[in-house]
PDB file of C-alpha atoms in Angstrom:
ATOM      1  CA  GLN T  21     102.484 167.063  63.689  1.00  0.00           C
ATOM      2  CA  VAL T  22     105.388 165.208  65.256  1.00  0.00           C
ATOM      3  CA  GLN T  23     105.327 162.138  67.443  1.00  0.00           C
ATOM      4  CA  LEU T  24     107.958 160.789  69.781  1.00  0.00           C
ATOM      5  CA  VAL T  25     107.620 157.190  70.847  1.00  0.00           C
ATOM      6  CA  GLU T  26     109.753 156.109  73.783  1.00  0.00           C
ATOM      7  CA  SER T  27     110.413 152.596  74.939  1.00  0.00           C
ATOM      8  CA  GLY T  28     112.758 150.570  77.093  1.00  0.00           C
ATOM      9  CA  GLY T  29     112.025 151.770  80.595  1.00  0.00           C
ATOM     10  CA  GLY T  30     111.352 149.439  83.467  1.00  0.00           C
ATOM     11  CA  LEU T  31     112.598 148.013  86.728  1.00  0.00           C
ATOM     12  CA  VAL T  32     116.237 147.034  87.066  1.00  0.00           C
ATOM     13  CA  GLN T  33     118.477 146.090  89.974  1.00  0.00           C
ATOM     14  CA  PRO T  34     121.360 148.332  91.012  1.00  0.00           C
ATOM     15  CA  GLY T  35     124.338 147.714  88.763  1.00  0.00           C
ATOM     16  CA  GLY T  36     122.124 146.627  85.907  1.00  0.00           C
ATOM     17  CA  SER T  37     121.586 148.103  82.474  1.00  0.00           C
ATOM     18  CA  LEU T  38     118.719 149.431  80.403  1.00  0.00           C
ATOM     19  CA  ARG T  39     118.465 150.776  76.889  1.00  0.00           C
ATOM     20  CA  LEU T  40     115.944 153.457  76.071  1.00  0.00           C
ATOM     21  CA  SER T  41     114.764 154.186  72.548  1.00  0.00           C
ATOM     22  CA  CYS T  42     113.002 157.196  71.098  1.00  0.00           C
ATOM     23  CA  ALA T  43     111.652 157.274  67.561  1.00  0.00           C
ATOM     24  CA  ALA T  44     110.550 160.518  65.936  1.00  0.00           C
ATOM     25  CA  SER T  45     108.016 160.647  63.133  1.00  0.00           C
ATOM     26  CA  GLY T  46     105.891 163.184  61.322  1.00  0.00           C
ATOM     27  CA  LYS T  47     106.574 166.411  59.477  1.00  0.00           C
ATOM     28  CA  ILE T  48     110.309 166.775  60.064  1.00  0.00           C
ATOM     29  CA  PHE T  49     112.495 168.623  57.603  1.00  0.00           C
ATOM     30  CA  ARG T  50     115.599 168.436  59.732  1.00  0.00           C
ATOM     31  CA  ILE T  51     116.466 167.144  63.175  1.00  0.00           C
ATOM     32  CA  ASN T  52     118.652 169.718  64.894  1.00  0.00           C
ATOM     33  CA  ALA T  53     119.084 167.729  68.087  1.00  0.00           C
ATOM     34  CA  MET T  54     117.551 164.944  70.126  1.00  0.00           C
ATOM     35  CA  GLY T  55     118.093 164.210  73.732  1.00  0.00           C
ATOM     36  CA  TRP T  56     117.067 162.690  76.995  1.00  0.00           C
ATOM     37  CA  TYR T  57     116.070 164.472  80.161  1.00  0.00           C
ATOM     38  CA  ARG T  58     114.863 163.039  83.420  1.00  0.00           C
ATOM     39  CA  GLN T  59     112.697 164.173  86.268  1.00  0.00           C
ATOM     40  CA  THR T  60     111.884 163.002  89.774  1.00  0.00           C
ATOM     41  CA  PRO T  61     108.994 164.244  91.914  1.00  0.00           C
ATOM     42  CA  GLY T  62     109.601 167.686  93.316  1.00  0.00           C
ATOM     43  CA  LYS T  63     112.633 168.341  91.157  1.00  0.00           C
ATOM     44  CA  GLU T  64     113.181 170.145  87.899  1.00  0.00           C
ATOM     45  CA  ARG T  65     113.725 168.235  84.695  1.00  0.00           C
ATOM     46  CA  GLU T  66     117.450 167.764  84.155  1.00  0.00           C
ATOM     47  CA  LEU T  67     119.634 167.035  81.184  1.00  0.00           C
ATOM     48  CA  VAL T  68     120.839 163.488  80.680  1.00  0.00           C
ATOM     49  CA  ALA T  69     122.334 163.632  77.193  1.00  0.00           C
ATOM     50  CA  THR T  70     121.832 165.210  73.794  1.00  0.00           C
ATOM     51  CA  ILE T  71     123.032 164.522  70.286  1.00  0.00           C
ATOM     52  CA  THR T  72     123.065 167.132  67.547  1.00  0.00           C
ATOM     53  CA  GLY T  73     122.146 166.662  63.925  1.00  0.00           C
ATOM     54  CA  GLY T  74     125.860 166.536  63.234  1.00  0.00           C
ATOM     55  CA  GLY T  75     126.334 163.707  65.706  1.00  0.00           C
ATOM     56  CA  ASN T  76     127.947 165.609  68.559  1.00  0.00           C
ATOM     57  CA  THR T  77     126.978 164.327  71.974  1.00  0.00           C
ATOM     58  CA  ASN T  78     126.745 166.118  75.283  1.00  0.00           C
ATOM     59  CA  TYR T  79     126.263 164.463  78.664  1.00  0.00           C
ATOM     60  CA  ALA T  80     125.507 165.561  82.168  1.00  0.00           C
ATOM     61  CA  ASP T  81     128.857 165.510  83.930  1.00  0.00           C
ATOM     62  CA  SER T  82     127.614 163.140  86.618  1.00  0.00           C
ATOM     63  CA  LEU T  83     126.557 160.557  84.026  1.00  0.00           C
ATOM     64  CA  LYS T  84     129.625 160.471  81.807  1.00  0.00           C
ATOM     65  CA  GLY T  85     131.072 157.011  81.568  1.00  0.00           C
ATOM     66  CA  ARG T  86     127.865 155.217  82.513  1.00  0.00           C
ATOM     67  CA  PHE T  87     125.387 156.510  79.932  1.00  0.00           C
ATOM     68  CA  THR T  88     125.932 156.470  76.175  1.00  0.00           C
ATOM     69  CA  MET T  89     123.725 158.083  73.591  1.00  0.00           C
ATOM     70  CA  SER T  90     123.620 156.958  69.984  1.00  0.00           C
ATOM     71  CA  ARG T  91     121.356 157.332  66.991  1.00  0.00           C
ATOM     72  CA  ASP T  92     120.092 155.764  63.800  1.00  0.00           C
ATOM     73  CA  SER T  93     119.595 158.752  61.520  1.00  0.00           C
ATOM     74  CA  ALA T  94     117.794 156.731  58.876  1.00  0.00           C
ATOM     75  CA  LYS T  95     115.123 155.843  61.431  1.00  0.00           C
ATOM     76  CA  ASN T  96     115.081 159.206  63.273  1.00  0.00           C
ATOM     77  CA  THR T  97     115.744 157.181  66.404  1.00  0.00           C
ATOM     78  CA  VAL T  98     118.024 157.762  69.332  1.00  0.00           C
ATOM     79  CA  TYR T  99     119.097 155.372  72.023  1.00  0.00           C
ATOM     80  CA  LEU T 100     120.321 155.789  75.556  1.00  0.00           C
ATOM     81  CA  GLN T 101     122.383 152.934  76.904  1.00  0.00           C
ATOM     82  CA  MET T 102     122.443 153.126  80.683  1.00  0.00           C
ATOM     83  CA  ASN T 103     124.952 150.968  82.541  1.00  0.00           C
ATOM     84  CA  SER T 104     125.881 150.533  86.200  1.00  0.00           C
ATOM     85  CA  LEU T 105     122.536 151.952  87.179  1.00  0.00           C
ATOM     86  CA  LYS T 106     122.083 153.364  90.654  1.00  0.00           C
ATOM     87  CA  PRO T 107     118.950 153.956  92.716  1.00  0.00           C
ATOM     88  CA  GLU T 108     119.427 157.689  92.197  1.00  0.00           C
ATOM     89  CA  ASP T 109     118.946 157.139  88.469  1.00  0.00           C
ATOM     90  CA  THR T 110     115.315 156.360  89.190  1.00  0.00           C
ATOM     91  CA  ALA T 111     113.221 158.909  87.320  1.00  0.00           C
ATOM     92  CA  VAL T 112     110.883 159.474  84.436  1.00  0.00           C
ATOM     93  CA  TYR T 113     113.009 159.818  81.329  1.00  0.00           C
ATOM     94  CA  TYR T 114     111.749 162.125  78.589  1.00  0.00           C
ATOM     95  CA  CYS T 115     112.818 162.206  74.978  1.00  0.00           C
ATOM     96  CA  TYR T 116     113.379 165.656  73.495  1.00  0.00           C
ATOM     97  CA  LEU T 117     113.385 166.710  69.864  1.00  0.00           C
ATOM     98  CA  ASP T 118     114.588 169.983  68.348  1.00  0.00           C
ATOM     99  CA  PHE T 119     113.474 170.029  64.720  1.00  0.00           C
ATOM    100  CA  SER T 120     112.752 172.199  61.732  1.00  0.00           C
ATOM    101  CA  VAL T 121     109.762 171.879  59.431  1.00  0.00           C
ATOM    102  CA  ASP T 122     111.423 173.991  56.726  1.00  0.00           C
ATOM    103  CA  THR T 123     114.345 176.396  56.398  1.00  0.00           C
ATOM    104  CA  VAL T 124     112.668 178.947  58.647  1.00  0.00           C
ATOM    105  CA  TYR T 125     110.583 177.420  61.399  1.00  0.00           C
ATOM    106  CA  ARG T 126     112.064 175.496  64.285  1.00  0.00           C
ATOM    107  CA  TYR T 127     110.213 173.746  67.090  1.00  0.00           C
ATOM    108  CA  ASP T 128     110.722 171.376  69.945  1.00  0.00           C
ATOM    109  CA  SER T 129     108.712 168.443  71.185  1.00  0.00           C
ATOM    110  CA  TRP T 130     108.697 166.110  74.172  1.00  0.00           C
ATOM    111  CA  GLY T 131     107.850 162.467  74.532  1.00  0.00           C
ATOM    112  CA  GLN T 132     105.378 161.171  77.078  1.00  0.00           C
ATOM    113  CA  GLY T 133     108.103 159.859  79.351  1.00  0.00           C
ATOM    114  CA  THR T 134     109.183 156.398  80.358  1.00  0.00           C
ATOM    115  CA  GLN T 135     109.712 155.287  83.947  1.00  0.00           C
ATOM    116  CA  VAL T 136     113.074 153.904  84.980  1.00  0.00           C
ATOM    117  CA  THR T 137     113.230 152.379  88.452  1.00  0.00           C
ATOM    118  CA  VAL T 138     116.468 151.117  89.936  1.00  0.00           C
ATOM    119  CA  SER T 139     115.785 149.036  93.004  1.00  0.00           C
ATOM    120  CA  SER T 140     116.636 145.710  94.571  1.00  0.00           C
TER     121      SER T 140
END
């Protein structure tokens, strides 16, 4: 069983910054990718950023330059630094994990979500 523990969400004023963290634990043979998605009521979950096991990052085009994803491989933890936040960044942010439990089986898992609210 795998657990994802997210932290760092909250209320921030427009133009401010937040840093989200997501720590993975449990039966993980290999992390293939981790990422962040976000969702607002009535809309589909959308990609924010991902990072592969090899360290390659991918961002939603609209977020490039403001959001930065990084990781601590030793801790199976990823971070999302969010700068110059806008009200439209308000959403529930979900951590995503693509992992293998051995050389054959591959699964994915989602965190419980953390609320980010950008408002004055």
